[in-house]
Tab-separated table of C-alpha atoms and ligand atoms in Angstrom:
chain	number	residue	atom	x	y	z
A	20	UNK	CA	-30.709	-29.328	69.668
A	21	UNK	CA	-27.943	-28.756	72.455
A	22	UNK	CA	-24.919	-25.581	71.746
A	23	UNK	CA	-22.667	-27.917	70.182
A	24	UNK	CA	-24.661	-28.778	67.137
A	25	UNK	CA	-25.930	-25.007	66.444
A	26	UNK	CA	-22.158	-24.329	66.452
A	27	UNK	CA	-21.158	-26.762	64.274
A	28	UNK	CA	-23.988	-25.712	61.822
A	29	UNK	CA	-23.300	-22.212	62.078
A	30	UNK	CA	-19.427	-22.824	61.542
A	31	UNK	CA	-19.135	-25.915	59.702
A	32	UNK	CA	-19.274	-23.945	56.372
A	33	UNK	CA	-17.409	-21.402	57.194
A	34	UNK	CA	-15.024	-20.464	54.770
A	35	UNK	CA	-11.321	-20.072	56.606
A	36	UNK	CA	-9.571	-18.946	54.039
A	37	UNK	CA	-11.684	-16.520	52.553
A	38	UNK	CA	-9.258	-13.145	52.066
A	39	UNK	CA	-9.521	-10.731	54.711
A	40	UNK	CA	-11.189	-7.448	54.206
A	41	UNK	CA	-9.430	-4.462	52.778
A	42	UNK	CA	-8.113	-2.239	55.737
A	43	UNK	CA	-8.020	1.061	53.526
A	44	UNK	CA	-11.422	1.329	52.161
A	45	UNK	CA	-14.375	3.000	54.298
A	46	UNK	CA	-16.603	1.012	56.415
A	47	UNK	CA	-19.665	1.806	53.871
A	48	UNK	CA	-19.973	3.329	50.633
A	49	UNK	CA	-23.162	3.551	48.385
A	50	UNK	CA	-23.214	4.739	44.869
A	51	UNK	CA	-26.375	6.011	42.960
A	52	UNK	CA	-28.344	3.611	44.785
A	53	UNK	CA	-32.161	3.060	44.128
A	54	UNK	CA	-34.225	0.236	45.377
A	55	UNK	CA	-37.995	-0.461	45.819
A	56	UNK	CA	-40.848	-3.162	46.570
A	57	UNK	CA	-43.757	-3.458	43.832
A	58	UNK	CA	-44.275	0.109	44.701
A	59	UNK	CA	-43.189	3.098	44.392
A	60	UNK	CA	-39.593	3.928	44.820
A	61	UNK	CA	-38.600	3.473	48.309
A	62	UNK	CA	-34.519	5.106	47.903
A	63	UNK	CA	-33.487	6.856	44.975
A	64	UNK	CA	-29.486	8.002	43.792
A	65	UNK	CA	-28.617	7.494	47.427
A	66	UNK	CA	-24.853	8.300	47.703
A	67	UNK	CA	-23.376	8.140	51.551
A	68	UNK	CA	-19.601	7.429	52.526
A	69	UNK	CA	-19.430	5.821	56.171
A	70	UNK	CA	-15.849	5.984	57.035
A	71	UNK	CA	-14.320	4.140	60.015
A	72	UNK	CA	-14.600	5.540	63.315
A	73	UNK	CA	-17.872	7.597	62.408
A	74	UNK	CA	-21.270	6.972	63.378
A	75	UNK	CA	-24.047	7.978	61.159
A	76	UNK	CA	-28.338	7.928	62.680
A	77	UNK	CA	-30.663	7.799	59.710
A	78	UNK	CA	-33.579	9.578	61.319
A	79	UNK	CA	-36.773	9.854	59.269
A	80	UNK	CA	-40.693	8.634	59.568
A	81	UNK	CA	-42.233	5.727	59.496
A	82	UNK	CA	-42.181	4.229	56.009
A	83	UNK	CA	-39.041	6.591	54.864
A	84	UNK	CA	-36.814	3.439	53.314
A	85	UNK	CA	-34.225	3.658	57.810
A	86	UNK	CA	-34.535	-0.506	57.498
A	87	UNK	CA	-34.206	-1.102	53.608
A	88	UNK	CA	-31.241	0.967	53.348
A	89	UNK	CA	-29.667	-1.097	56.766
A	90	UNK	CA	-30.853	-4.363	54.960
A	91	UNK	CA	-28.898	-3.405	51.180
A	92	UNK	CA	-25.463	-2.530	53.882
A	93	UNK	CA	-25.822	-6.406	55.609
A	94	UNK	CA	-26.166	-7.257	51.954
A	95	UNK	CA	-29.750	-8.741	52.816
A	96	UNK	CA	-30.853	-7.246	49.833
A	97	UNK	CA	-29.369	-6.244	46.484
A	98	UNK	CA	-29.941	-2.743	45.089
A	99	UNK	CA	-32.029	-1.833	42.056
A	100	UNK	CA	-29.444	-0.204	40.600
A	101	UNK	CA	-26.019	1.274	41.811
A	102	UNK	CA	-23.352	-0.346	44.354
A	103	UNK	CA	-23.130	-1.225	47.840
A	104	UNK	CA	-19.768	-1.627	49.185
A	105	UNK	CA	-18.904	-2.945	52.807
A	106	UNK	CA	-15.524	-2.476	53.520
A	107	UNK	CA	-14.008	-2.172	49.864
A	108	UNK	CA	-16.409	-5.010	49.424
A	109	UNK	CA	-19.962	-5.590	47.340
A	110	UNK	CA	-22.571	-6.308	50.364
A	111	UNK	CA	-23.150	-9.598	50.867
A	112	UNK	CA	-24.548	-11.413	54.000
A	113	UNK	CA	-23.209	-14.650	52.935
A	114	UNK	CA	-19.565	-13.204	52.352
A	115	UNK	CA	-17.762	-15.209	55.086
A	116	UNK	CA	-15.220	-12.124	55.763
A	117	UNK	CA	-18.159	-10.000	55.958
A	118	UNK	CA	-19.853	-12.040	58.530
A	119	UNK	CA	-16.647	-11.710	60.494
A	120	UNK	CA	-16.509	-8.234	60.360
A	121	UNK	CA	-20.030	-6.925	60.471
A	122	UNK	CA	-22.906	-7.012	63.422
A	123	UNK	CA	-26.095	-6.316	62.404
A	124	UNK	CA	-29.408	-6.112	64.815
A	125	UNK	CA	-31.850	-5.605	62.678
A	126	UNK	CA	-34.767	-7.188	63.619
A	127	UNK	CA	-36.429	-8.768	66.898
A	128	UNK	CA	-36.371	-12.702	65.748
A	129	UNK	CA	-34.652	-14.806	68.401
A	130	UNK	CA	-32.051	-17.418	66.286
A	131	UNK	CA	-32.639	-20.351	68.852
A	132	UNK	CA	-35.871	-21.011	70.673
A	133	UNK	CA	-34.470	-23.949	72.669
A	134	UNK	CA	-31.189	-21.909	73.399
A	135	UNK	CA	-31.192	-19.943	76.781
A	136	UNK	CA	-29.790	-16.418	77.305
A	137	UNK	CA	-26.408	-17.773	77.809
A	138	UNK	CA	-26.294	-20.073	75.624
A	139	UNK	CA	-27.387	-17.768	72.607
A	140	UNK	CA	-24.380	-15.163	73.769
A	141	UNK	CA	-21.758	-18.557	74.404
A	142	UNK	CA	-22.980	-19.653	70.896
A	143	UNK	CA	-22.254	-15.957	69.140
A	144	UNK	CA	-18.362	-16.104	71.171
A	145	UNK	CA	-17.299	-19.337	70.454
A	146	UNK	CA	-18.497	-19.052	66.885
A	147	UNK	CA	-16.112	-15.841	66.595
A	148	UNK	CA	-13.315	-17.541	68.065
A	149	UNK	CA	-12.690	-16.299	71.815
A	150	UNK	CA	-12.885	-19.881	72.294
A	151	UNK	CA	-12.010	-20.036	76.280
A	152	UNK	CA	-12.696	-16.682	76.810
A	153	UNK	CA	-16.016	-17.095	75.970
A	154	UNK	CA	-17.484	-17.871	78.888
A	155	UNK	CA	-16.285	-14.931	80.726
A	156	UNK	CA	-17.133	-12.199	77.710
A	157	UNK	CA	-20.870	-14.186	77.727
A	158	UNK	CA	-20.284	-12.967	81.703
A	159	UNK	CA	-19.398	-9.106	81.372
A	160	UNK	CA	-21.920	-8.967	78.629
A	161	UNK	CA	-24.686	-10.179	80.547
A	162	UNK	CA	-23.818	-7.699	83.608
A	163	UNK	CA	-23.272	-4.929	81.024
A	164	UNK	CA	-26.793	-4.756	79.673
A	165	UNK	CA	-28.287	-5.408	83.237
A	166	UNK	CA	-29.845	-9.427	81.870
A	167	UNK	CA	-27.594	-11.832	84.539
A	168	UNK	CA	-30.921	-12.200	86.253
A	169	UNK	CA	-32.323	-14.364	83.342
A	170	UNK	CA	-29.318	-15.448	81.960
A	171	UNK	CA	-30.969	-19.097	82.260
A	172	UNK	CA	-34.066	-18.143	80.962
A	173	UNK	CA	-35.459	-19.007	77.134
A	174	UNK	CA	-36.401	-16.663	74.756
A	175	UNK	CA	-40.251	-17.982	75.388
A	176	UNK	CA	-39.976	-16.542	78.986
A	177	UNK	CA	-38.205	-13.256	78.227
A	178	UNK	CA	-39.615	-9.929	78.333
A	179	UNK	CA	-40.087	-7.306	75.152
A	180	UNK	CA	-37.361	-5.323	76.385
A	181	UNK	CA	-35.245	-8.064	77.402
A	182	UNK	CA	-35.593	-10.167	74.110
A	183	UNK	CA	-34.267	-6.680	72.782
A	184	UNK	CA	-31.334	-6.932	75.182
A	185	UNK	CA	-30.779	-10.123	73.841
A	186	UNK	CA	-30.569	-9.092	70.419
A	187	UNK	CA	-28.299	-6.292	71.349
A	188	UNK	CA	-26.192	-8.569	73.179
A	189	UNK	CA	-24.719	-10.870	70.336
A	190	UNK	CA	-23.449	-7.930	68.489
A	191	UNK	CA	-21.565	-6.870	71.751
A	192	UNK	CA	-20.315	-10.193	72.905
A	193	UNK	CA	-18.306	-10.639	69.734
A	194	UNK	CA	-15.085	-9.323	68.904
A	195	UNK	CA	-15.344	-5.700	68.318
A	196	UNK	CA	-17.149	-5.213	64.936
A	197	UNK	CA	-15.682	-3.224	62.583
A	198	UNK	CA	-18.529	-2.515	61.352
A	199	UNK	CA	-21.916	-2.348	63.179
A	200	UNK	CA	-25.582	-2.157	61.979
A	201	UNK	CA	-28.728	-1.453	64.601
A	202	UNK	CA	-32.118	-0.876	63.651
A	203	UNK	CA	-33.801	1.080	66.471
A	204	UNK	CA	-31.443	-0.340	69.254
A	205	UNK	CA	-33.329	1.882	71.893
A	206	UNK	CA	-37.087	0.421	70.866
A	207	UNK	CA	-38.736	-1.246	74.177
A	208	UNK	CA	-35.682	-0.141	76.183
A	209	UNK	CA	-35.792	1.832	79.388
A	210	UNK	CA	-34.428	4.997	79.952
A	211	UNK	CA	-30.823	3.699	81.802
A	212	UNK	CA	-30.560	0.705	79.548
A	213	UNK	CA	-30.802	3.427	76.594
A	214	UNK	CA	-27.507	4.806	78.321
A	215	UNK	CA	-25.720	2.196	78.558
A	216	UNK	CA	-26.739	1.194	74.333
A	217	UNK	CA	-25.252	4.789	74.075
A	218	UNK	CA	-22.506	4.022	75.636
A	219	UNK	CA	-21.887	0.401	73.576
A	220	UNK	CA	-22.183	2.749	70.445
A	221	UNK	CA	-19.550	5.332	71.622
A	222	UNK	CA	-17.514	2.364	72.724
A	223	UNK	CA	-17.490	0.500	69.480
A	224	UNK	CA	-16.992	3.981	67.521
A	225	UNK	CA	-13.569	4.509	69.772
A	226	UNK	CA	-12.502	0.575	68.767
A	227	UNK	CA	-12.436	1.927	65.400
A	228	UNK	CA	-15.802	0.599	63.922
A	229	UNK	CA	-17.941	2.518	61.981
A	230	UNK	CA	-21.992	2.657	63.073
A	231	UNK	CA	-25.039	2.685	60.884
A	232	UNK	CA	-27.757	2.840	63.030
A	233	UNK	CA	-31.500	3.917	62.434
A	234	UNK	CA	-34.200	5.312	65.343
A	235	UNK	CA	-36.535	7.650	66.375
A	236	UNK	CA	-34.811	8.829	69.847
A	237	UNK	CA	-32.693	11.812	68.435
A	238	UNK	CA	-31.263	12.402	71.410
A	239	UNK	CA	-29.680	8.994	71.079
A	240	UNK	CA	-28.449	10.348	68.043
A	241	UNK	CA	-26.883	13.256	69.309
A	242	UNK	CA	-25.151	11.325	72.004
A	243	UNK	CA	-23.511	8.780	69.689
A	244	UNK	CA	-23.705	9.990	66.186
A	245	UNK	CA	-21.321	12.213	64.090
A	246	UNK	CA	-23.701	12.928	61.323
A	247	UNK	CA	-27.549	12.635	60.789
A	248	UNK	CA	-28.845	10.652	57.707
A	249	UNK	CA	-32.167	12.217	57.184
A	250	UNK	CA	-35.048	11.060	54.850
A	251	UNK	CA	-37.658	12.463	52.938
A	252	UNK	CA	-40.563	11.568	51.003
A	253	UNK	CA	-38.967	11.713	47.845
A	254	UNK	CA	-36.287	8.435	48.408
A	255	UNK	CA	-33.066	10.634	48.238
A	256	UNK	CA	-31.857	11.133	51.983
A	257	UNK	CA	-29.733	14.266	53.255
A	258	UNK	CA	-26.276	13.379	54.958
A	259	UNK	CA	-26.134	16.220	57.561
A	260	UNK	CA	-24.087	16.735	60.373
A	261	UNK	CA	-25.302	15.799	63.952
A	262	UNK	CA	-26.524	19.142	65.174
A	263	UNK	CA	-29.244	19.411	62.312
A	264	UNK	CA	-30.719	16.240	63.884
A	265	UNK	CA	-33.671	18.285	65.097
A	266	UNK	CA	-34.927	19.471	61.552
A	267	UNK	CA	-35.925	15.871	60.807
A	268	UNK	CA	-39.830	14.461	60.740
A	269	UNK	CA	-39.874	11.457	62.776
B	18	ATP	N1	-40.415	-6.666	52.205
B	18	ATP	C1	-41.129	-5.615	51.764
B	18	ATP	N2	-42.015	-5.752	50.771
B	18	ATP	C2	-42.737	-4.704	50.301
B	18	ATP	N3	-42.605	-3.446	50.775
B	18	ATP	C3	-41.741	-3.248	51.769
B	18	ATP	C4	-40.947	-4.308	52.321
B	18	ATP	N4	-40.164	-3.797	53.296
B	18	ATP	C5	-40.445	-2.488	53.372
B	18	ATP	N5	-41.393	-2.156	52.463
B	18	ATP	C6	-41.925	-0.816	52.229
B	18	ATP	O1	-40.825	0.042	51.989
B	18	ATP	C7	-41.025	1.301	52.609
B	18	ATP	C8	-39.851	1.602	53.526
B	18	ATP	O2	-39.880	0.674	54.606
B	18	ATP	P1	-38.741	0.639	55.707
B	18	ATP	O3	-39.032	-0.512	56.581
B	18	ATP	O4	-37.433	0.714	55.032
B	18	ATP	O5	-39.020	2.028	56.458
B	18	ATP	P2	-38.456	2.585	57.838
B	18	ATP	O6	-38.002	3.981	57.577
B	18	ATP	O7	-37.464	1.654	58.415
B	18	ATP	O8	-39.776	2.614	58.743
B	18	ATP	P3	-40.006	2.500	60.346
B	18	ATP	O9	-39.535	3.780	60.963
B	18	ATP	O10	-41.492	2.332	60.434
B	18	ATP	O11	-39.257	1.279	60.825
B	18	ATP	C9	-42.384	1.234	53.314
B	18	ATP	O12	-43.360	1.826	52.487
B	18	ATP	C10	-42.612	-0.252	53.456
B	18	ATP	O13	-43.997	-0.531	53.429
């Protein structure tokens, strides 16, 4: 399947007139939220305010709840009890205004397998609208994150740390976001493309978006983040500010 149909599939349905999102509210608030598997509780009474502007690193170990809690803010998943609100709205992936106004990265699967690196980012622009600026932001983005060099390849033939570059990628080649979520940007990164991720997150924190990120490099987290999200065995995460970053088990 060529670029053209994967656009018009991915836009076709789009909902135009859907109302735009409320300016006032915070990028992200949750509200006595609890969720879980068939186990045990995985979050419990989780209450966190994300305003615009602010960048927040939930830091905790393996197993803590970092990727459910990203997945109930992309509105992947619907709470066990309490509220999820994404820009004054509930959290819902399939909310058209939402998918305008949020980039997430939160896992490694490449959309397109008969796509190449260009075409993947050319897809993500023109679907946004920068219709023909597009090929020129694809450009900048590719040189940004240091992947020019295979901009022609397939996701097949791409590296670990490249596919991750990829990912990455489509949540920078877009509009700015107002609202962006990254699970573990830096894993399978080296140390200067880690930089430049910082420097992506600092970027889209001075455009005005808010940042919801989770990882395991905390000194990514002190670069970029305002306040620490850290979590504990017991479900019910501590919102602390950036310099406490250290006291977390991860
Ligand atoms: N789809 C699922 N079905 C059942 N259990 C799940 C599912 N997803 C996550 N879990 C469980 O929920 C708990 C929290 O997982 P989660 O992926 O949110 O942790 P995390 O903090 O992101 O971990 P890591 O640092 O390893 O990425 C784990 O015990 C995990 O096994």
């Amino acid at each position: 399947m060529g670029i053209g149909q994967h656009l018009r599939r991915l836009t076709g349905g789009a909902d135009r007139s859907a109302p735009l999102v409320s300016t006032a509210a915070p990028a992200v608030v949750l509200t006595g939220v609890s969720h879980g598997y068939d186990g045990p509780t995985v979050l419990r009474d989780v209450e966190l305010t994300v305003e615009r502007g602010s960048c927040v690193a939930l830091l905790g170990e393996n197993g803590s709840g970092k990727s459910t809690l990203l997945r109930l803010v992309a509105g992947r998943e619907t709470p066990d009890e309490g509220t999820v609100t994404v820009l004054g709205r509930t959290a819902d992936e399939d909310d058209p205004a939402q998918r305008r106004a949020v980039a997430a990265v939160l896992d490694s699967g490449i959309g397109y397998p008969d796509l190449t690196v260009r075409e993947h980012l050319l897809l993500v622009a023109l679907a946004h609208g920068l219709g023909e600026d597009a090929a020129d932001r694809v450009d900048e983005v590719l040189a940004e994150l240091h992947i020019a060099a295979r901009a022609d390849a397939l996701p097949k033939e791409l590296s670990a740390g490249q596919t991750q570059l990829l990912m990455l990628s489509q949540a920078f080649v877009r509009p700015p976001a107002e609202l962006l979520l990254l699970d573990e940007p830096e894993q399978r990164i080296d140390t200067a493309g880690r930089g430049r991720i910082a420097a992506r997150i600092v970027a889209a924190r001075a455009a005005g978006g808010a940042v919801l990120f989770a990882t395991h490099d905390r000194q990514l987290a002190h670069e970029v983040a305002d306040r620490v999200l850290i979590f504990t065995e017991d479900g019910s995460p501590q919102l602390r500010p950036v310099s406490d970053a250290d006291t977390a088990d991860d």
